[in-house]
mmCIF file of C-alpha atoms in Angstrom:
data_model
loop_
_atom_site.group_PDB
_atom_site.id
_atom_site.type_symbol
_atom_site.label_atom_id
_atom_site.label_comp_id
_atom_site.label_asym_id
_atom_site.label_seq_id
_atom_site.Cartn_x
_atom_site.Cartn_y
_atom_site.Cartn_z
ATOM 1 C CA MET A 1 0.000 0.000 0.000
ATOM 2 C CA VAL A 2 2.942 2.291 0.625
ATOM 3 C CA ASP A 3 4.016 1.716 -2.981
ATOM 4 C CA TYR A 4 0.621 2.914 -4.232
ATOM 5 C CA ILE A 5 0.976 6.135 -2.257
ATOM 6 C CA MET A 6 4.531 6.712 -3.416
ATOM 7 C CA THR A 7 3.519 5.950 -7.012
ATOM 8 C CA VAL A 8 1.080 8.853 -6.932
ATOM 9 C CA ALA A 9 3.477 11.234 -5.187
ATOM 10 C CA VAL A 10 6.498 10.460 -7.375
ATOM 11 C CA SER A 11 4.583 10.326 -10.659
ATOM 12 C CA VAL A 12 2.774 13.597 -10.011
ATOM 13 C CA SER A 13 5.938 15.437 -8.970
ATOM 14 C CA SER A 14 7.623 14.177 -12.150
ATOM 15 C CA VAL A 15 4.662 15.281 -14.258
ATOM 16 C CA VAL A 16 5.069 18.796 -12.888
ATOM 17 C CA ASP A 17 8.833 18.664 -13.500
ATOM 18 C CA ASN A 18 8.209 17.954 -17.176
ATOM 19 C CA ILE A 19 5.530 20.611 -17.505
ATOM 20 C CA ILE A 20 7.779 23.234 -15.904
ATOM 21 C CA SER A 21 10.603 22.154 -18.224
ATOM 22 C CA ALA A 22 8.343 23.142 -21.122
ATOM 23 C CA VAL A 23 6.814 26.210 -19.420
ATOM 24 C CA PRO A 24 9.336 27.538 -16.844
ATOM 25 C CA GLN A 25 6.970 30.371 -15.854
ATOM 26 C CA LEU A 26 4.901 27.835 -13.915
ATOM 27 C CA ASN A 27 7.728 27.121 -11.465
ATOM 28 C CA ASP A 28 6.292 29.495 -8.854
ATOM 29 C CA HIS A 29 3.124 27.388 -8.820
ATOM 30 C CA ARG A 30 4.839 24.017 -8.436
ATOM 31 C CA LEU A 31 3.043 22.835 -5.297
ATOM 32 C CA LEU A 32 -0.324 24.057 -6.576
ATOM 33 C CA LEU A 33 0.171 22.047 -9.763
ATOM 34 C CA ASP A 34 1.245 19.011 -7.736
ATOM 35 C CA VAL A 35 -1.895 19.127 -5.642
ATOM 36 C CA GLY A 36 -4.039 19.715 -8.724
ATOM 37 C CA PHE A 37 -2.694 16.645 -10.493
ATOM 38 C CA VAL A 38 -3.612 14.567 -7.434
ATOM 39 C CA VAL A 39 -7.071 16.056 -6.974
ATOM 40 C CA VAL A 40 -8.133 15.694 -10.636
ATOM 41 C CA PRO A 41 -7.637 11.895 -10.916
ATOM 42 C CA MET A 42 -9.144 11.551 -7.432
ATOM 43 C CA ALA A 43 -12.280 13.338 -8.595
ATOM 44 C CA MET A 44 -12.435 11.312 -11.805
ATOM 45 C CA ASN A 45 -12.131 8.020 -9.931
ATOM 46 C CA LEU A 46 -14.770 9.118 -7.441
ATOM 47 C CA ARG A 47 -17.058 9.547 -10.442
ATOM 48 C CA GLY A 48 -16.452 5.936 -11.392
ATOM 49 C CA LEU A 49 -13.714 6.251 -14.022
ATOM 50 C CA ARG A 50 -12.699 2.958 -15.587
ATOM 51 C CA GLU A 51 -9.467 2.203 -17.369
ATOM 52 C CA SER A 52 -9.640 1.488 -21.094
ATOM 53 C CA GLY A 53 -6.879 -0.456 -22.782
ATOM 54 C CA ARG A 54 -7.250 1.456 -26.049
ATOM 55 C CA ALA A 55 -7.404 4.855 -24.347
ATOM 56 C CA PHE A 56 -4.282 4.050 -22.344
ATOM 57 C CA ALA A 57 -2.494 2.661 -25.390
ATOM 58 C CA ALA A 58 -2.547 5.990 -27.264
ATOM 59 C CA PRO A 59 -0.317 7.931 -24.789
ATOM 60 C CA THR A 60 1.911 4.866 -24.498
ATOM 61 C CA TYR A 61 2.556 4.663 -28.215
ATOM 62 C CA LEU A 62 2.968 8.443 -28.382
ATOM 63 C CA PHE A 63 5.644 8.332 -25.674
ATOM 64 C CA ILE A 64 7.486 5.427 -27.310
ATOM 65 C CA ALA A 65 7.379 7.109 -30.726
ATOM 66 C CA SER A 66 8.544 10.448 -29.272
ATOM 67 C CA VAL A 67 11.553 8.975 -27.474
ATOM 68 C CA LEU A 68 12.526 6.808 -30.434
ATOM 69 C CA LEU A 69 12.266 9.865 -32.683
ATOM 70 C CA VAL A 70 14.589 11.763 -30.338
ATOM 71 C CA VAL A 71 17.089 8.898 -30.471
ATOM 72 C CA VAL A 72 16.921 8.523 -34.261
ATOM 73 C CA VAL A 73 17.135 12.249 -35.012
ATOM 74 C CA GLY A 74 19.865 12.715 -32.403
ATOM 75 C CA PHE A 75 22.085 10.011 -33.844
ATOM 76 C CA ALA A 76 21.360 11.224 -37.364
ATOM 77 C CA ARG A 77 22.695 14.651 -36.376
ATOM 78 C CA VAL A 78 25.780 13.021 -34.887
ATOM 79 C CA LEU A 79 26.431 11.078 -38.110
ATOM 80 C CA THR A 80 26.035 14.212 -40.223
ATOM 81 C CA GLY A 81 28.540 16.118 -38.114
ATOM 82 C CA HIS A 82 26.069 18.301 -36.210
ATOM 83 C CA PRO A 83 25.745 16.679 -32.767
ATOM 84 C CA PRO A 84 23.156 18.126 -30.385
ATOM 85 C CA VAL A 85 24.447 20.370 -27.625
ATOM 86 C CA ALA A 86 22.475 20.644 -24.379
ATOM 87 C CA GLU A 87 21.764 23.993 -22.758
ATOM 88 C CA SER A 88 23.791 22.844 -19.747
ATOM 89 C CA ALA A 89 26.819 21.723 -21.776
ATOM 90 C CA SER A 90 28.838 24.720 -20.602
ATOM 91 C CA TYR A 91 27.949 24.230 -16.933
ATOM 92 C CA GLY A 92 30.222 22.734 -14.339
ATOM 93 C CA ILE A 93 29.383 20.869 -11.146
ATOM 94 C CA ARG A 94 30.750 22.059 -7.829
ATOM 95 C CA ALA A 95 32.469 19.010 -6.327
ATOM 96 C CA GLU A 96 31.815 17.948 -2.745
ATOM 97 C CA GLN A 97 34.720 15.507 -2.894
ATOM 98 C CA ALA A 98 37.600 15.272 -5.365
ATOM 99 C CA GLY A 99 40.264 12.667 -6.067
ATOM 100 C CA LEU A 100 38.306 9.742 -4.638
ATOM 101 C CA THR A 101 40.292 6.511 -4.486
ATOM 102 C CA GLY A 102 40.110 3.135 -2.817
ATOM 103 C CA LEU A 103 37.004 2.374 -0.786
ATOM 104 C CA ALA A 104 35.574 5.830 -1.389
ATOM 105 C CA LEU A 105 35.628 5.255 -5.139
ATOM 106 C CA VAL A 106 34.085 1.804 -4.728
ATOM 107 C CA PHE A 107 31.361 3.307 -2.582
ATOM 108 C CA LEU A 108 30.664 5.948 -5.241
ATOM 109 C CA LEU A 109 30.418 3.241 -7.900
ATOM 110 C CA LEU A 110 28.022 1.244 -5.707
ATOM 111 C CA ARG A 111 25.926 4.342 -5.291
ATOM 112 C CA SER A 112 25.807 4.847 -9.054
ATOM 113 C CA PHE A 113 24.986 1.163 -9.480
ATOM 114 C CA SER A 114 22.037 1.431 -7.101
ATOM 115 C CA SER A 115 20.824 4.508 -8.967
ATOM 116 C CA GLY A 116 20.909 2.658 -12.257
ATOM 117 C CA CYS A 117 19.038 -0.289 -10.774
ATOM 118 C CA THR A 118 15.940 1.853 -10.369
ATOM 119 C CA ALA A 119 15.430 1.378 -14.098
ATOM 120 C CA LEU A 120 14.646 -2.287 -13.367
ATOM 121 C CA THR A 121 11.555 -1.502 -11.331
ATOM 122 C CA GLY A 122 8.324 -2.122 -13.180
ATOM 123 C CA VAL A 123 9.385 -5.321 -14.935
ATOM 124 C CA GLU A 124 7.268 -7.306 -12.489
ATOM 125 C CA ALA A 125 4.108 -5.683 -13.847
ATOM 126 C CA ILE A 126 3.761 -8.153 -16.705
ATOM 127 C CA SER A 127 4.619 -11.235 -14.643
ATOM 128 C CA ASN A 128 2.075 -10.181 -12.022
ATOM 129 C CA GLY A 129 -0.627 -9.912 -14.665
ATOM 130 C CA VAL A 130 -0.166 -13.179 -16.548
ATOM 131 C CA PRO A 131 -3.790 -14.248 -15.789
ATOM 132 C CA ALA A 132 -5.059 -11.207 -17.721
ATOM 133 C CA PHE A 133 -3.393 -12.287 -20.988
ATOM 134 C CA ARG A 134 -5.064 -14.246 -23.739
ATOM 135 C CA LYS A 135 -4.209 -17.905 -24.130
ATOM 136 C CA PRO A 136 -1.536 -19.126 -24.288
ATOM 137 C CA LYS A 137 -1.037 -16.826 -21.302
ATOM 138 C CA ALA A 138 2.583 -17.649 -20.481
ATOM 139 C CA LEU A 139 3.719 -17.324 -24.110
ATOM 140 C CA ASN A 140 1.942 -13.995 -24.647
ATOM 141 C CA ALA A 141 3.303 -12.647 -21.371
ATOM 142 C CA ALA A 142 6.822 -13.725 -22.342
ATOM 143 C CA ARG A 143 6.498 -11.997 -25.724
ATOM 144 C CA THR A 144 5.234 -8.825 -24.075
ATOM 145 C CA MET A 145 8.088 -8.926 -21.559
ATOM 146 C CA THR A 146 10.586 -9.352 -24.403
ATOM 147 C CA ALA A 147 9.106 -6.417 -26.311
ATOM 148 C CA MET A 148 9.122 -4.248 -23.204
ATOM 149 C CA GLY A 149 12.717 -5.177 -22.422
ATOM 150 C CA ALA A 150 13.856 -4.415 -25.960
ATOM 151 C CA LEU A 151 12.077 -1.041 -25.929
ATOM 152 C CA ALA A 152 13.504 -0.188 -22.529
ATOM 153 C CA VAL A 153 17.065 -1.009 -23.610
ATOM 154 C CA VAL A 154 16.803 1.002 -26.836
ATOM 155 C CA MET A 155 15.074 3.993 -25.238
ATOM 156 C CA PHE A 156 17.136 4.123 -22.059
ATOM 157 C CA GLY A 157 20.376 3.393 -23.886
ATOM 158 C CA GLY A 158 19.602 5.993 -26.532
ATOM 159 C CA ILE A 159 18.818 8.691 -23.978
ATOM 160 C CA THR A 160 21.981 7.799 -22.052
ATOM 161 C CA ALA A 161 24.144 8.040 -25.154
ATOM 162 C CA LEU A 162 22.611 11.356 -26.202
ATOM 163 C CA ALA A 163 23.121 12.721 -22.684
ATOM 164 C CA LEU A 164 26.801 11.906 -23.027
ATOM 165 C CA ILE A 165 27.041 13.342 -26.520
ATOM 166 C CA SER A 166 25.148 16.547 -25.749
ATOM 167 C CA LYS A 167 27.056 16.946 -22.440
ATOM 168 C CA VAL A 168 24.058 17.291 -20.149
ATOM 169 C CA HIS A 169 24.905 18.577 -16.662
ATOM 170 C CA ILE A 170 22.422 18.371 -13.843
ATOM 171 C CA ALA A 171 22.536 18.309 -10.048
ATOM 172 C CA GLU A 172 20.200 17.708 -7.133
ATOM 173 C CA ASN A 173 20.586 21.331 -6.068
ATOM 174 C CA THR A 174 20.662 23.740 -8.990
ATOM 175 C CA CYS A 175 23.047 26.003 -7.056
ATOM 176 C CA ASP A 176 25.685 23.252 -7.283
ATOM 177 C CA LEU A 177 25.950 23.993 -11.012
ATOM 178 C CA THR A 178 28.606 26.532 -11.902
ATOM 179 C CA GLY A 179 27.727 28.824 -14.780
ATOM 180 C CA PHE A 180 23.974 28.349 -14.369
ATOM 181 C CA ALA A 181 22.185 31.082 -16.293
ATOM 182 C CA GLY A 182 19.759 32.729 -13.882
ATOM 183 C CA ASN A 183 18.959 32.578 -10.206
ATOM 184 C CA CYS A 184 19.656 29.052 -9.025
ATOM 185 C CA GLN A 185 17.340 29.488 -6.033
ATOM 186 C CA THR A 186 14.250 30.466 -7.995
ATOM 187 C CA ASP A 187 14.766 29.481 -11.642
ATOM 188 C CA PRO A 188 14.005 25.886 -12.660
ATOM 189 C CA HIS A 189 16.490 23.581 -14.339
ATOM 190 C CA ARG A 190 15.141 21.360 -17.096
ATOM 191 C CA THR A 191 14.979 17.587 -16.866
ATOM 192 C CA VAL A 192 17.467 15.448 -18.769
ATOM 193 C CA ILE A 193 14.986 14.301 -21.388
ATOM 194 C CA SER A 194 13.745 17.843 -21.991
ATOM 195 C CA GLN A 195 17.292 19.154 -22.430
ATOM 196 C CA ILE A 196 18.029 16.421 -24.940
ATOM 197 C CA GLY A 197 14.725 17.023 -26.732
ATOM 198 C CA ALA A 198 15.427 20.742 -27.054
ATOM 199 C CA ALA A 199 18.955 20.079 -28.304
ATOM 200 C CA VAL A 200 17.849 17.475 -30.848
ATOM 201 C CA PHE A 201 14.772 19.274 -32.185
ATOM 202 C CA GLY A 202 16.397 22.681 -32.469
ATOM 203 C CA GLY A 203 15.291 24.554 -29.369
ATOM 204 C CA ASP A 204 12.675 24.727 -26.648
ATOM 205 C CA HIS A 205 10.141 26.353 -28.970
ATOM 206 C CA ALA A 206 10.012 23.496 -31.475
ATOM 207 C CA ILE A 207 6.693 21.688 -31.820
ATOM 208 C CA LEU A 208 8.306 18.267 -31.423
ATOM 209 C CA PHE A 209 9.865 19.410 -28.139
ATOM 210 C CA TYR A 210 6.415 20.151 -26.742
ATOM 211 C CA VAL A 211 5.098 16.850 -28.104
ATOM 212 C CA LEU A 212 7.877 15.009 -26.259
ATOM 213 C CA GLN A 213 7.135 16.808 -22.995
ATOM 214 C CA ALA A 214 3.397 16.275 -23.349
ATOM 215 C CA ALA A 215 3.845 12.557 -24.075
ATOM 216 C CA THR A 216 6.096 12.148 -21.033
ATOM 217 C CA ALA A 217 3.644 13.994 -18.788
ATOM 218 C CA LEU A 218 0.681 11.991 -20.098
ATOM 219 C CA ILE A 219 2.221 8.597 -19.488
ATOM 220 C CA LEU A 220 3.228 9.649 -15.981
ATOM 221 C CA ILE A 221 -0.335 10.789 -15.263
ATOM 222 C CA LEU A 222 -1.606 7.393 -16.394
ATOM 223 C CA ALA A 223 0.971 5.703 -14.180
ATOM 224 C CA ALA A 224 -0.327 7.695 -11.209
ATOM 225 C CA ASN A 225 -3.905 6.808 -12.074
ATOM 226 C CA THR A 226 -3.195 3.078 -11.781
ATOM 227 C CA ALA A 227 -2.659 3.605 -8.049
ATOM 228 C CA PHE A 228 -6.124 5.125 -7.716
ATOM 229 C CA ASN A 229 -7.497 1.895 -9.130
ATOM 230 C CA GLY A 230 -5.371 -0.527 -7.139
ATOM 231 C CA PHE A 231 -5.115 1.096 -3.696
ATOM 232 C CA PRO A 232 -8.886 1.257 -2.933
ATOM 233 C CA LEU A 233 -9.349 -2.366 -3.992
ATOM 234 C CA LEU A 234 -6.500 -3.600 -1.814
ATOM 235 C CA ALA A 235 -7.625 -1.445 1.110
ATOM 236 C CA SER A 236 -11.134 -2.843 0.747
ATOM 237 C CA THR A 237 -9.837 -6.414 0.874
ATOM 238 C CA LEU A 238 -7.788 -5.705 4.005
ATOM 239 C CA ALA A 239 -10.715 -3.877 5.599
ATOM 240 C CA GLN A 240 -12.972 -6.842 4.920
ATOM 241 C CA ASP A 241 -10.555 -8.992 6.924
ATOM 242 C CA ARG A 242 -10.472 -6.356 9.693
ATOM 243 C CA TYR A 243 -6.863 -5.326 9.068
ATOM 244 C CA LEU A 244 -7.952 -1.789 8.215
ATOM 245 C CA PRO A 245 -10.943 0.355 9.203
ATOM 246 C CA ARG A 246 -14.218 -1.008 7.879
ATOM 247 C CA GLN A 247 -15.020 2.306 6.212
ATOM 248 C CA LEU A 248 -12.489 1.469 3.496
ATOM 249 C CA HIS A 249 -14.694 -1.437 2.429
ATOM 250 C CA THR A 250 -17.672 0.830 1.759
ATOM 251 C CA ARG A 251 -18.597 1.693 -1.814
ATOM 252 C CA GLY A 252 -19.826 5.138 -2.768
ATOM 253 C CA ASP A 253 -22.734 6.204 -4.964
ATOM 254 C CA ARG A 254 -20.734 5.380 -8.089
ATOM 255 C CA LEU A 255 -19.825 1.927 -6.729
ATOM 256 C CA ALA A 256 -16.234 3.013 -6.206
ATOM 257 C CA PHE A 257 -14.381 2.626 -2.926
ATOM 258 C CA SER A 258 -14.634 6.347 -2.229
ATOM 259 C CA ASN A 259 -12.970 6.333 1.191
ATOM 260 C CA GLY A 260 -9.912 4.536 -0.156
ATOM 261 C CA ILE A 261 -9.609 6.948 -3.087
ATOM 262 C CA VAL A 262 -9.821 9.987 -0.816
ATOM 263 C CA ALA A 263 -7.383 8.470 1.693
ATOM 264 C CA LEU A 264 -4.823 7.783 -1.045
ATOM 265 C CA ALA A 265 -5.090 11.320 -2.421
ATOM 266 C CA GLY A 266 -4.862 12.844 1.049
ATOM 267 C CA VAL A 267 -1.701 11.003 2.064
ATOM 268 C CA ALA A 268 -0.073 11.638 -1.332
ATOM 269 C CA VAL A 269 -0.772 15.376 -1.035
ATOM 270 C CA LEU A 270 0.685 15.443 2.481
ATOM 271 C CA LEU A 271 3.880 13.786 1.247
ATOM 272 C CA ILE A 272 4.192 16.123 -1.720
ATOM 273 C CA VAL A 273 3.740 19.196 0.463
ATOM 274 C CA ALA A 274 6.098 17.880 3.150
ATOM 275 C CA PHE A 275 8.835 17.275 0.567
ATOM 276 C CA ASP A 276 8.190 20.478 -1.429
ATOM 277 C CA GLY A 277 7.251 18.430 -4.486
ATOM 278 C CA SER A 278 10.844 17.204 -4.841
ATOM 279 C CA THR A 279 11.040 14.025 -6.878
ATOM 280 C CA THR A 280 14.595 13.484 -5.659
ATOM 281 C CA ARG A 281 13.635 13.275 -2.003
ATOM 282 C CA LEU A 282 10.363 11.423 -2.548
ATOM 283 C CA ILE A 283 11.978 8.672 -4.590
ATOM 284 C CA GLN A 284 14.237 7.633 -1.723
ATOM 285 C CA LEU A 285 11.241 6.292 0.181
ATOM 286 C CA TYR A 286 9.982 4.563 -2.924
ATOM 287 C CA ILE A 287 13.219 2.785 -3.801
ATOM 288 C CA LEU A 288 13.442 1.193 -0.386
ATOM 289 C CA GLY A 289 9.930 -0.216 -0.658
ATOM 290 C CA VAL A 290 10.457 -1.532 -4.184
ATOM 291 C CA PHE A 291 13.709 -3.365 -3.526
ATOM 292 C CA THR A 292 12.458 -4.728 -0.219
ATOM 293 C CA SER A 293 9.575 -6.359 -2.068
ATOM 294 C CA PHE A 294 11.933 -7.582 -4.801
ATOM 295 C CA THR A 295 14.182 -9.268 -2.249
ATOM 296 C CA LEU A 296 11.301 -10.844 -0.336
ATOM 297 C CA SER A 297 9.639 -12.142 -3.511
ATOM 298 C CA GLN A 298 12.870 -13.710 -4.771
ATOM 299 C CA ALA A 299 13.503 -15.291 -1.370
ATOM 300 C CA GLY A 300 9.949 -16.599 -1.403
ATOM 301 C CA MET A 301 10.540 -18.238 -4.772
ATOM 302 C CA VAL A 302 13.658 -19.935 -3.398
ATOM 303 C CA ARG A 303 11.543 -21.366 -0.601
ATOM 304 C CA HIS A 304 8.945 -22.467 -3.160
ATOM 305 C CA SER A 305 11.625 -24.272 -5.160
ATOM 306 C CA ASN A 306 12.868 -26.030 -2.020
ATOM 307 C CA ARG A 307 9.358 -27.327 -1.370
ATOM 308 C CA ALA A 308 9.054 -28.448 -4.976
ATOM 309 C CA LEU A 309 12.341 -30.344 -4.714
ATOM 310 C CA ALA A 310 11.208 -32.069 -1.540
ATOM 311 C CA GLY A 311 8.230 -33.635 -3.297
ATOM 312 C CA ALA A 312 9.628 -34.100 -6.817
ATOM 313 C CA THR A 313 10.870 -37.465 -8.064
ATOM 314 C CA ASP A 314 10.968 -36.914 -11.824
ATOM 315 C CA PRO A 315 14.503 -35.925 -12.969
ATOM 316 C CA ARG A 316 13.161 -33.220 -15.298
ATOM 317 C CA GLU A 317 11.128 -31.625 -12.541
ATOM 318 C CA ARG A 318 14.088 -31.683 -10.196
ATOM 319 C CA ARG A 319 16.374 -30.085 -12.794
ATOM 320 C CA ALA A 320 13.788 -27.359 -13.437
ATOM 321 C CA ALA A 321 13.432 -26.754 -9.687
ATOM 322 C CA HIS A 322 17.212 -26.575 -9.239
ATOM 323 C CA ARG A 323 17.483 -24.090 -12.117
ATOM 324 C CA SER A 324 14.673 -21.939 -10.741
ATOM 325 C CA ARG A 325 16.178 -21.968 -7.265
ATOM 326 C CA LEU A 326 19.574 -20.873 -8.605
ATOM 327 C CA ILE A 327 18.082 -18.015 -10.626
ATOM 328 C CA ASN A 328 15.905 -16.792 -7.766
ATOM 329 C CA ALA A 329 18.707 -17.118 -5.220
ATOM 330 C CA LEU A 330 20.980 -15.024 -7.430
ATOM 331 C CA GLY A 331 18.200 -12.475 -7.867
ATOM 332 C CA ALA A 332 17.590 -12.318 -4.125
ATOM 333 C CA VAL A 333 21.278 -11.707 -3.442
ATOM 334 C CA LEU A 334 21.570 -8.963 -6.063
ATOM 335 C CA THR A 335 18.411 -7.131 -5.010
ATOM 336 C CA ALA A 336 19.454 -7.431 -1.358
ATOM 337 C CA ILE A 337 22.804 -5.825 -2.208
ATOM 338 C CA VAL A 338 21.010 -2.985 -3.975
ATOM 339 C CA LEU A 339 18.673 -2.578 -0.983
ATOM 340 C CA VAL A 340 21.590 -2.329 1.445
ATOM 341 C CA VAL A 341 23.462 0.128 -0.778
ATOM 342 C CA VAL A 342 20.366 2.274 -1.232
ATOM 343 C CA LEU A 343 19.645 2.171 2.486
ATOM 344 C CA ILE A 344 23.166 3.263 3.396
ATOM 345 C CA THR A 345 23.825 5.817 0.652
ATOM 346 C CA LYS A 346 20.419 7.398 0.234
ATOM 347 C CA PHE A 347 18.608 7.152 3.531
ATOM 348 C CA THR A 348 19.359 10.740 4.492
ATOM 349 C CA HIS A 349 18.131 11.999 1.097
ATOM 350 C CA GLY A 350 14.605 11.007 2.069
ATOM 351 C CA ALA A 351 14.406 13.551 4.890
ATOM 352 C CA PRO A 352 12.804 16.918 4.170
ATOM 353 C CA ARG A 353 15.346 19.717 4.142
ATOM 354 C CA ARG A 354 13.588 22.970 4.871
ATOM 355 C CA HIS A 355 16.671 25.107 4.494
ATOM 356 C CA ARG A 356 16.328 24.939 0.721
ATOM 357 C CA HIS A 357 14.355 27.619 -1.016
ATOM 358 C CA PRO A 358 10.763 26.419 -1.529
ATOM 359 C CA HIS A 359 10.922 27.297 -5.209
ATOM 360 C CA ALA A 360 14.384 25.963 -5.921
ATOM 361 C CA GLY A 361 14.915 24.389 -9.282
ATOM 362 C CA PRO A 362 13.379 20.940 -9.592
ATOM 363 C CA ASP A 363 15.520 18.019 -8.551
ATOM 364 C CA ARG A 364 16.265 15.416 -11.156
ATOM 365 C CA THR A 365 16.272 11.778 -10.239
ATOM 366 C CA ALA A 366 15.769 8.307 -11.521
ATOM 367 C CA ALA A 367 12.438 7.108 -10.596
ATOM 368 C CA ALA A 368 10.766 4.020 -11.153
ATOM 369 C CA GLY A 369 7.927 2.189 -9.725
ATOM 370 C CA ARG A 370 5.768 -0.845 -9.727
ATOM 371 C CA ASP A 371 2.630 -1.194 -11.802
ATOM 372 C CA ARG A 372 -0.728 -1.163 -10.052
ATOM 373 C CA THR A 373 -3.429 -2.289 -12.433
ATOM 374 C CA ALA A 374 -6.426 -3.533 -10.468
ATOM 375 C CA VAL A 375 -9.444 -1.634 -11.755
ATOM 376 C CA ASN A 376 -12.169 -1.521 -9.101
ATOM 377 C CA GLY A 377 -13.040 -5.129 -9.659
ATOM 378 C CA LEU A 378 -12.218 -5.248 -13.391
ATOM 379 C CA ARG A 379 -9.379 -7.321 -14.739
ATOM 380 C CA PRO A 380 -6.622 -5.127 -16.207
ATOM 381 C CA THR A 381 -5.638 -5.406 -19.837
ATOM 382 C CA ALA A 382 -2.154 -6.117 -21.057
ATOM 383 C CA SER A 383 -2.156 -2.735 -22.797
ATOM 384 C CA THR A 384 -2.934 -0.950 -19.542
ATOM 385 C CA ARG A 385 -0.209 -2.870 -17.757
ATOM 386 C CA LEU A 386 2.407 -2.003 -20.370
ATOM 387 C CA THR A 387 1.319 1.637 -20.188
ATOM 388 C CA ALA A 388 1.925 1.884 -16.449
ATOM 389 C CA THR A 389 5.212 0.014 -16.723
ATOM 390 C CA LEU A 390 6.517 2.353 -19.398
ATOM 391 C CA GLY A 391 5.258 5.243 -17.299
ATOM 392 C CA LYS A 392 7.716 4.245 -14.629
ATOM 393 C CA ARG A 393 10.419 3.909 -17.255
ATOM 394 C CA ALA A 394 9.620 7.449 -18.349
ATOM 395 C CA LEU A 395 10.563 8.517 -14.841
ATOM 396 C CA SER A 396 13.796 6.595 -15.076
ATOM 397 C CA SER A 397 14.826 7.787 -18.518
ATOM 398 C CA LYS A 398 14.077 11.434 -17.815
ATOM 399 C CA GLY A 399 16.235 11.935 -14.778
ATOM 400 C CA TYR A 400 18.718 9.182 -14.111
ATOM 401 C CA VAL A 401 21.747 11.453 -14.458
ATOM 402 C CA GLY A 402 20.518 13.723 -11.701
ATOM 403 C CA GLN A 403 20.206 10.914 -9.225
ATOM 404 C CA ALA A 404 23.775 9.767 -9.734
ATOM 405 C CA SER A 405 25.155 13.292 -9.672
ATOM 406 C CA ARG A 406 24.485 13.805 -6.001
ATOM 407 C CA SER A 407 28.172 13.235 -5.355
ATOM 408 C CA GLY A 408 28.763 16.577 -7.057
ATOM 409 C CA ALA A 409 32.274 15.408 -7.923
ATOM 410 C CA LEU A 410 31.659 14.218 -11.454
ATOM 411 C CA ASP A 411 29.852 15.563 -14.458
ATOM 412 C CA ALA A 412 26.887 13.881 -16.119
ATOM 413 C CA SER A 413 29.028 11.916 -18.521
ATOM 414 C CA SER A 414 31.174 10.264 -15.861
ATOM 415 C CA LEU A 415 28.213 9.425 -13.661
ATOM 416 C CA THR A 416 26.165 7.947 -16.460
ATOM 417 C CA ALA A 417 29.067 5.749 -17.485
ATOM 418 C CA ALA A 418 29.461 4.618 -13.892
ATOM 419 C CA GLU A 419 25.795 3.644 -13.722
ATOM 420 C CA LEU A 420 26.077 1.543 -16.834
#
């Protein structure tokens, strides 16, 4: 349930980041926009909004096409001898530490590694929804997972390469950038994907630049909306078993779990206000929850394989169980390492820091999340599930450099390479 809340908070704050990147004049109204983008889907779900696979597919395809167009046009410019140059290419980053060696360097690399691992979140969305696929369910789910993985690699890899080529510089605190044009305490700093889009398409007034920003914002809004469908249903189930207040099991006039919808919106708004709408600080709470669940699920699968081995006599079944146990054990170890690294290196980043100016430039971070696709009693479609998953990948691809650059010692190029 915590993941549902953080999905709304992180997605909405990222939506506003992308909108402000396109229209910087809205920066003074950041928190108002954040609250508005929580209240609107709340109101729509209270009216009995239902997800539609086709309706959700349109923003998904628009986002995929926009990012792929950025990658294709960007590399075409590189091949023709006119590489894109980001608006922050001339900036520097004020280093907190310099000349790191030994354990300090290893720790920095682990921190970059944990930042890059946030791009993995969301892959469980398809495996969780195998029952919603058409027969043969497992085969169709595997094909969808393969397509999603291929798209993620191409899109994320393309954005990473263009960030290196265009020399994007970005930092958690805009005032850590040397040479920043404007007031670092009040003026916003564009997201990574918006800087690349502006550089590739010829400026921040190009139509395709606005299309890219709109597509990114739309898919993030849809990702947030999935939580409004899943949280009330889960809360209702827990309330029915007396684990939560019974009021959460009550349906409203539109047969929606109104109390759960309002509760989700209320807590998300409180978090956004408490953290000044900062995606960077909000995501720290989210990462911990995601990788905790990853580790527990992998460990649970190891236990399942042990039980299967105990009762299996057929050699083929035993070999399959051994293979599954090895894969899941390796996964549990890797996700546990990421969890520990994230816990150690980023725990303090999750605390609100009121000394920063309330309208400081937006933080840039990798964000990712887990898909929530239950639809007030309706079975989710594969299209809806892929939409929400790619919505989380939009978070990751738009700001991954910023998350790694918290060290302040390296520029965007070095940190991106370290993540990879």
